Coordinates of C-alpha atoms in Angstrom, one line a residue:
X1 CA 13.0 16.3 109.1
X2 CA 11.3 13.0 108.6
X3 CA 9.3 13.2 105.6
X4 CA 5.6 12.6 106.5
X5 CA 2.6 11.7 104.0
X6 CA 1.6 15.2 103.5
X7 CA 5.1 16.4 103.0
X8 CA 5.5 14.0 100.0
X9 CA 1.6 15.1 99.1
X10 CA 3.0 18.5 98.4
X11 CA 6.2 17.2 97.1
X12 CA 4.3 15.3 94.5
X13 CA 2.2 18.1 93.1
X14 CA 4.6 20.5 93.7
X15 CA 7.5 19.2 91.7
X16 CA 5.2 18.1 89.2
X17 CA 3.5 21.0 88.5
X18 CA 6.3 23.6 88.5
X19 CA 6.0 27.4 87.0
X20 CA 5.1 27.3 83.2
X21 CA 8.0 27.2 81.2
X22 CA 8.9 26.7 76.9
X23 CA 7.5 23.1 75.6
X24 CA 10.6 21.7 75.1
X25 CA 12.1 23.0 78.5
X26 CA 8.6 21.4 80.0
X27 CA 9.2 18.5 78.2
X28 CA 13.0 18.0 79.6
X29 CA 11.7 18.6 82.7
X30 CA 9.1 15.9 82.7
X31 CA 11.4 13.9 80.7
X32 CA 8.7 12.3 78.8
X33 CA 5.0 13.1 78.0
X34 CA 2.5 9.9 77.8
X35 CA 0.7 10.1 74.2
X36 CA -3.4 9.0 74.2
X37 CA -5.4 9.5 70.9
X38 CA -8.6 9.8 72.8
X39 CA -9.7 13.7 72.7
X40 CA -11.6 15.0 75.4
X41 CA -11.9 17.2 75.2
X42 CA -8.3 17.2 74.5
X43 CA -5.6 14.4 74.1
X44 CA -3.6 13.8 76.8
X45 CA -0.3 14.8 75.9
X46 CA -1.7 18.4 75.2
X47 CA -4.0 18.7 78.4
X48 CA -0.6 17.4 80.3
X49 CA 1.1 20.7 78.8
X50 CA -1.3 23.1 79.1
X51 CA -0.6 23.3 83.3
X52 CA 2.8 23.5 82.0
X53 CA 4.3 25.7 79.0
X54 CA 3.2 29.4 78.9
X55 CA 0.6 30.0 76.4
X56 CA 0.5 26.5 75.6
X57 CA -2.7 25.5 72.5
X58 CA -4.1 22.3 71.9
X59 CA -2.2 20.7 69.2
X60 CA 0.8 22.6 70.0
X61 CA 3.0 19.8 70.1
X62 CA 1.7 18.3 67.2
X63 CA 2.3 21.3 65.0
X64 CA 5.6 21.8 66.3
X65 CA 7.0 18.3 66.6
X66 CA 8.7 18.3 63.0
X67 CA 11.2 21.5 64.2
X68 CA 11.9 20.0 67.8
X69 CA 14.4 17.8 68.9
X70 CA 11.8 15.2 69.9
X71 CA 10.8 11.5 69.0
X72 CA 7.5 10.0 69.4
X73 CA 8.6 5.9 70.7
X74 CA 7.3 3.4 73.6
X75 CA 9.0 4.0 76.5
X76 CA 6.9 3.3 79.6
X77 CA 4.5 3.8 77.4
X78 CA 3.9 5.7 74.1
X79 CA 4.8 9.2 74.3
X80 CA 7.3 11.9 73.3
X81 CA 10.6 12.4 74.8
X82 CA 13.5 14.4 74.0
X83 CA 16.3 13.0 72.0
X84 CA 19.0 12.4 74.0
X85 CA 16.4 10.2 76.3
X86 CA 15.3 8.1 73.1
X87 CA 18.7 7.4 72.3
X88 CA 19.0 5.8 75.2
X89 CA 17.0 2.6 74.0
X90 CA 18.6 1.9 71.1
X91 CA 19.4 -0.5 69.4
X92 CA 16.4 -2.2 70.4
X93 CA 15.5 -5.8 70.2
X94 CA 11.8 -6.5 69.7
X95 CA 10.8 -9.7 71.8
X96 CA 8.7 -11.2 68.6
X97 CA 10.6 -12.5 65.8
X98 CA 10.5 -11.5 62.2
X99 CA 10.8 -14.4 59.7
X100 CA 13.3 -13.7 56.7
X101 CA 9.8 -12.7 54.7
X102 CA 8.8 -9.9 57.4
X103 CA 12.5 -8.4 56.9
X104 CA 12.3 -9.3 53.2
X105 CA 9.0 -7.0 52.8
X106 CA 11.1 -4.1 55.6
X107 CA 13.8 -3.8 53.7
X108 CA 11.9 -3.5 50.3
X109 CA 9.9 -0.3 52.7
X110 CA 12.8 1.2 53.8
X111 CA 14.4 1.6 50.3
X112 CA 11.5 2.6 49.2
X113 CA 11.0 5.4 52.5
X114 CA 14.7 6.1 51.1
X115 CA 13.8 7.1 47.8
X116 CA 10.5 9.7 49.0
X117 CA 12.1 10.7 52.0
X118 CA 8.7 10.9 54.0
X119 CA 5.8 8.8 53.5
X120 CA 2.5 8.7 54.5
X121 CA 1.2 5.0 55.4
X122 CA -1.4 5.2 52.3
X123 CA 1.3 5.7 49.8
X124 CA 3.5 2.2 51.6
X125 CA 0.1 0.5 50.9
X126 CA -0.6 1.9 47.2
X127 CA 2.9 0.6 46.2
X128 CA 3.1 -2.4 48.1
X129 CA -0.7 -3.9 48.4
X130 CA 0.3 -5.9 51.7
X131 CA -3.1 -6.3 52.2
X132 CA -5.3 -6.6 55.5
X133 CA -4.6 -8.2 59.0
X134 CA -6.1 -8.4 62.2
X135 CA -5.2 -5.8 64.5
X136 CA -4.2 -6.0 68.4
X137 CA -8.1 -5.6 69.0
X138 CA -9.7 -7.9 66.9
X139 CA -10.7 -5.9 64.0
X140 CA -8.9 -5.4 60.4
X141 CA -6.3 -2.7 59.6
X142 CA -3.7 -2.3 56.7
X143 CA -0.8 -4.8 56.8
X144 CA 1.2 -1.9 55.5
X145 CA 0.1 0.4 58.6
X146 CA 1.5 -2.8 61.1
X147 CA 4.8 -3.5 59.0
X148 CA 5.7 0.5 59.7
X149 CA 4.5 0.4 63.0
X150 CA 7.2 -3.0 63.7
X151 CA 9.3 -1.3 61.6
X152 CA 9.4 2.1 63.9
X153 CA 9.2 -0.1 66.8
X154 CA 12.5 -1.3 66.0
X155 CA 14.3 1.6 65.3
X156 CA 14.3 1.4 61.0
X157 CA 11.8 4.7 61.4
X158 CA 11.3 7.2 62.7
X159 CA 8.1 9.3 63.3
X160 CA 8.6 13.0 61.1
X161 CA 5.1 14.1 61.4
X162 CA 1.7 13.8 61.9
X163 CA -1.0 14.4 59.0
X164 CA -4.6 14.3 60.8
X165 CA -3.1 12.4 63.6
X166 CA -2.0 9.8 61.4
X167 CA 2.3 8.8 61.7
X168 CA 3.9 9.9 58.8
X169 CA 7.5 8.0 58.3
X170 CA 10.8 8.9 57.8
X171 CA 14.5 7.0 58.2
X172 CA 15.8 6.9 61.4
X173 CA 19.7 7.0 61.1
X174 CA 21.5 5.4 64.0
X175 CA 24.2 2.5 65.6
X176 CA 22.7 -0.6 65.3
X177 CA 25.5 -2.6 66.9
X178 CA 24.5 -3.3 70.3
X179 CA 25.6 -2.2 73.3
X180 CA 27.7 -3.6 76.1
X181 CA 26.5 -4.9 79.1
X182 CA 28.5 -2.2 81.0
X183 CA 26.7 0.3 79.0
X184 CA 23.2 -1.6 78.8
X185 CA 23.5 -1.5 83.0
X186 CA 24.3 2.7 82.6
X187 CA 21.8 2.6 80.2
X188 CA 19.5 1.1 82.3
X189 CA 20.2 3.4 85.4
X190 CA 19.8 6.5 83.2
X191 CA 15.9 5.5 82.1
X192 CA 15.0 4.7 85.8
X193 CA 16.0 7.7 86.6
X194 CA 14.2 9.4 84.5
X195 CA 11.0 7.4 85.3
X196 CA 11.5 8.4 88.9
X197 CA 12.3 12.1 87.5
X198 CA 8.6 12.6 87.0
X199 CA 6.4 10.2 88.2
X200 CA 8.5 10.7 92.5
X201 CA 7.3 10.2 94.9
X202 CA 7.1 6.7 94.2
X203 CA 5.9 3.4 96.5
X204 CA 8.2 0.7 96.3
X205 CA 5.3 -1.2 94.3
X206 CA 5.1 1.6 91.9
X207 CA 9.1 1.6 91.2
X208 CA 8.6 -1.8 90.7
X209 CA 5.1 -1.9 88.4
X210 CA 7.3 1.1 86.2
X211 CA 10.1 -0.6 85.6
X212 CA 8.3 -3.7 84.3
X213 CA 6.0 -1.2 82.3
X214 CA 10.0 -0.2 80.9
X215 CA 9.9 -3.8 78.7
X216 CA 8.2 -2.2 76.1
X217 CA 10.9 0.3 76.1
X218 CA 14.0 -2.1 76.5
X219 CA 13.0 -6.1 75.5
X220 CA 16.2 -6.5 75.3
X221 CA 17.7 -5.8 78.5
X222 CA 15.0 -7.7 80.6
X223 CA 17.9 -9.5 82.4
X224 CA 18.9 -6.9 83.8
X225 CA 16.4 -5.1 85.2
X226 CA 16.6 -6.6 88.6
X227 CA 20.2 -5.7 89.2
X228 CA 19.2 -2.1 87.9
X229 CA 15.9 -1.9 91.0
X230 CA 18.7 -2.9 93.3
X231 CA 21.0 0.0 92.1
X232 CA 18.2 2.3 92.3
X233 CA 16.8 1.5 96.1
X234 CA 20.4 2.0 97.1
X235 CA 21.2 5.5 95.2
X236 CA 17.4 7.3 95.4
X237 CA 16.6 9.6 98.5
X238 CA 13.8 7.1 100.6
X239 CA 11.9 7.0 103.7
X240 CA 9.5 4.4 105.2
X241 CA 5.7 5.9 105.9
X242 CA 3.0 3.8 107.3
X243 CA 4.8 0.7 105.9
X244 CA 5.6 1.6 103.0
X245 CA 9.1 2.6 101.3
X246 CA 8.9 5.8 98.9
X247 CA 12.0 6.8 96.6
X248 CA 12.4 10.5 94.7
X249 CA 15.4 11.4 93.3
X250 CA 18.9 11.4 95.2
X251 CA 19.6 15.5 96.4
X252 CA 16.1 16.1 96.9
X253 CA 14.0 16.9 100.1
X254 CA 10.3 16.4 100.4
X255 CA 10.0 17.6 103.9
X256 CA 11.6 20.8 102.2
X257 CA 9.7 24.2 102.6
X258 CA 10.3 24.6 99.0
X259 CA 7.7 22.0 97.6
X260 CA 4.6 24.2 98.5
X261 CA 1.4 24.1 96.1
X262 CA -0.3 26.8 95.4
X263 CA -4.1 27.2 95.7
X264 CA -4.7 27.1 92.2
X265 CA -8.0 24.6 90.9
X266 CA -6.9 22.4 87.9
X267 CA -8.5 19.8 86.0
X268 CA -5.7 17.2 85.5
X269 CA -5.9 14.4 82.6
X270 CA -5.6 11.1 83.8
X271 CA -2.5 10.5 82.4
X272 CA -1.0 13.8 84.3
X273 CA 1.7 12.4 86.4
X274 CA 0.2 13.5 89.4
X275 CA -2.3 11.4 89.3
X276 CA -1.3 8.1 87.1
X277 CA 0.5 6.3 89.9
X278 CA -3.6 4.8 91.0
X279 CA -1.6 3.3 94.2
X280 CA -0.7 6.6 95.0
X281 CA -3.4 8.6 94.2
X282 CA -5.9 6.4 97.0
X283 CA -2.7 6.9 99.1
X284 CA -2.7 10.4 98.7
X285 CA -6.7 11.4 98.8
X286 CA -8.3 8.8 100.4
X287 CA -10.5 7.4 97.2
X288 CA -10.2 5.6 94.1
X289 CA -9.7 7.5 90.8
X290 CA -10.3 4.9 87.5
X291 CA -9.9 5.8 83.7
X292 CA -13.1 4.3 82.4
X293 CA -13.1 5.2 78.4
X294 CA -12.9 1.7 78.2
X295 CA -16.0 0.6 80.5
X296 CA -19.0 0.1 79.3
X297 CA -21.2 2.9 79.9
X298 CA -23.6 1.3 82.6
X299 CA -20.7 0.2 84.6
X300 CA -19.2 4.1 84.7
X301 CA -18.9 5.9 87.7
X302 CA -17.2 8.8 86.8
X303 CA -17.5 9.2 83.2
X304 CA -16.2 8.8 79.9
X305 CA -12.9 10.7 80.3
X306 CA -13.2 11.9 84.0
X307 CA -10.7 14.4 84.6
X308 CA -9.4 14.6 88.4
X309 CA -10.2 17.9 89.8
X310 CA -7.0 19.4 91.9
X311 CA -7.6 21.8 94.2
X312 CA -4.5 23.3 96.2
X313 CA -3.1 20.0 97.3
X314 CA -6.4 18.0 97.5
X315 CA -8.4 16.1 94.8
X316 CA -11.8 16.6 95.6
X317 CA -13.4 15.2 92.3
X318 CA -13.2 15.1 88.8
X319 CA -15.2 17.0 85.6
X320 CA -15.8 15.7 82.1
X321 CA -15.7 18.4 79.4
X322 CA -17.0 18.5 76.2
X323 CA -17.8 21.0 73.0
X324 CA -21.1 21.1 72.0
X325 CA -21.6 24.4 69.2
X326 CA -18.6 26.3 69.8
X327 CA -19.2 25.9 73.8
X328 CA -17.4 24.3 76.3
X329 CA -19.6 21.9 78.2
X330 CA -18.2 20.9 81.8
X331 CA -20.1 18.3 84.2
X332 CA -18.6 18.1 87.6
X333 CA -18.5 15.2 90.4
X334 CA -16.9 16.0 93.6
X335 CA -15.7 13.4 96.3
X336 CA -17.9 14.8 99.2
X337 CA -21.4 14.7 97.2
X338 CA -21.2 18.5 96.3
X339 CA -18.8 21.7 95.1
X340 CA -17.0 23.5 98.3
X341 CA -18.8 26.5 99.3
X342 CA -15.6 28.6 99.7
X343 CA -15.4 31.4 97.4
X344 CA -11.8 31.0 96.7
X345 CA -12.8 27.6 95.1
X346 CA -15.9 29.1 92.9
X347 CA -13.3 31.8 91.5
X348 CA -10.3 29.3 90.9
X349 CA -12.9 26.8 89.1
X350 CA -14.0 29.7 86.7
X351 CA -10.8 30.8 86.2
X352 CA -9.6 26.9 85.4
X353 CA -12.8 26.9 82.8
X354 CA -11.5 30.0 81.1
X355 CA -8.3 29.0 80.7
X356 CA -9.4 25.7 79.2
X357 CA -11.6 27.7 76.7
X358 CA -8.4 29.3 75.8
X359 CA -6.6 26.2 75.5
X360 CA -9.2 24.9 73.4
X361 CA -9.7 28.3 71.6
X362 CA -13.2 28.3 72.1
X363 CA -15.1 31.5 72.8
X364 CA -15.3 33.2 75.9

């Protein structure tokens, strides 16, 4: 059967939001979950979980990270992903430059890292004194905290833990001869296909706007990420719907019976794959979703940290939750002006709020 839009609707969310599962079986699944340090009123990595691993807590994966075989890294973006994935990347090749005085100053870190084991940022900074710079948004931060952040960037760290939400450093042993073409292009076919792994269906746009999202991930390879597009609109499973060419992974079936949602209600972040494609997302329900933390306030629409509102296989709005004394605080917005009046929504939105308070362990 032809897949139609609503069969790859269904696909999407059903795929995506398969039956709860451990973290780091969730987490190979996904194949990698997009880090945001903005809580509300949970961070993103942890409100992409909860729909996800069985019993999952905010701060779960923070608390467990240092026993898992997981690294924090950029890949399309910053997130965590499972070894084997992160290995992929490297050796990598930052695009800037260090002078011999940056790699002077690295080196003189990583012996020191050496000799502790684990540091904390603070204690690079107390024994160093590098002193202040400006930061990627025009304010002033440690040098020390931006020389370990280049240095993890390029694969001389690695991330062991979190203390407060802050990185806490460690040696990352690995090859850093670099690879073969032959390899780089296998390479190269691997991480698409993990990009398409979670985030299918995909427009051709968005398979396109991903893989240029994968130069943080792989600077070094930029050459060859048009040969590696090609290789993936020729292998991926694809159909043409209203003009527009889709790709999910090869051996799949959208129009399959298989791929049905259930009528659950589910407040998403906006970071859930589900909803981060924004192409798709207007393709899918008709209106535009935005993430506006970073609007000014007047200019919002939806809210600070709006999150979409799923309801079987429609979007129908978006809630922004808070805690105000112990109490989760919950302000709804729904696409059509007001809340459905079926009771099967009002139950499935109570029992969405519930579970969040668990999440959050809040009181009842």
């Amino acid at each position: 059967m032809q897949p139609t839009l609503d069969h790859l609707r269904r696909y999407a969310i059903a795929r995506s939001l398969f039956t709860p599962t451990t973290l780091m079986r969730a987490i190979g699944k996904l194949g990698f979950v997009q880090a945001d340090p903005i809580r509300a009123p949970a961070r993103a990595q942890d409100l992409t979980l909860r729909h996800r691993v069985t019993g999952y807590r905010a701060g779960e994966l923070e608390r467990r990270y240092p026993r898992l075989a997981l690294e924090e890294d950029f890949f399309v973006n910053y997130g965590f992903l499972p070894r084997a994935h992160h290995a992929l990347m490297h050796p990598r090749q930052a695009r800037v430059v260090w002078t011999p005085a940056r790699w002077k100053q690295a080196h003189a870190v990583r012996e020191f890292i050496a000799e502790r084991g684990v540091v904390h940022p603070r204690e690079v900074d107390a024994q160093f004194a590098h002193g202040k710079t400006t930061n990627w948004f025009g304010g002033s931060s440690n040098a020390s905290t931006e020389l370990l952040d280049g240095m993890h960037y390029r694969g001389l760290l690695r991330v062991a833990r979190r203390d407060g939400g802050t990185r806490v450093y460690a040696l990352r042993q690995g090859d850093a001869t670099p690879v073969t073409a032959e390899v780089a292009q296998a390479r190269l076919d691997a991480l698409l296909d993990i990009i398409v792994g979670k985030y299918a269906p995909l427009p051709a746009a968005s398979l396109g706007q991903l893989l240029g999202h994968l130069r943080s991930g792989v600077p070094q390879w930029q050459g060859l990420r048009a040969d590696a597009l090609k290789r993936a609109r020729q292998r991926l499973g694809t159909v043409r719907v209203e003009g527009v060419d889709w790709f999910w992974p090869e051996g799949e079936n959208p129009a399959s019976a298989r791929w049905k949602p259930d009528d659950a209600v589910r407040l998403l972040t906006p970071f859930d794959p589900v909803v981060w494609d924004r192409r798709r997302f207007e393709q899918f329900w008709g209106w535009a979703y935005r993430f506006e933390a970073y609007t000014p306030p007047a200019k919002r629409k939806l809210g600070y940290y709006a999150l979409p509102l799923l309801w079987g296989e429609q979007v129908i709005g978006w809630g922004n939750l808070g805690v105000a004394d112990g109490k989760l605080q919950a302000q709804l917005g729904y696409v059509a002006g007001r809340a459905p009046r079926d009771a099967a929504f009002r139950r499935g939105l109570e029992d969405e709020l519930a579970r969040m308070r668990v999440f959050l362990g809040l009181d009842p």
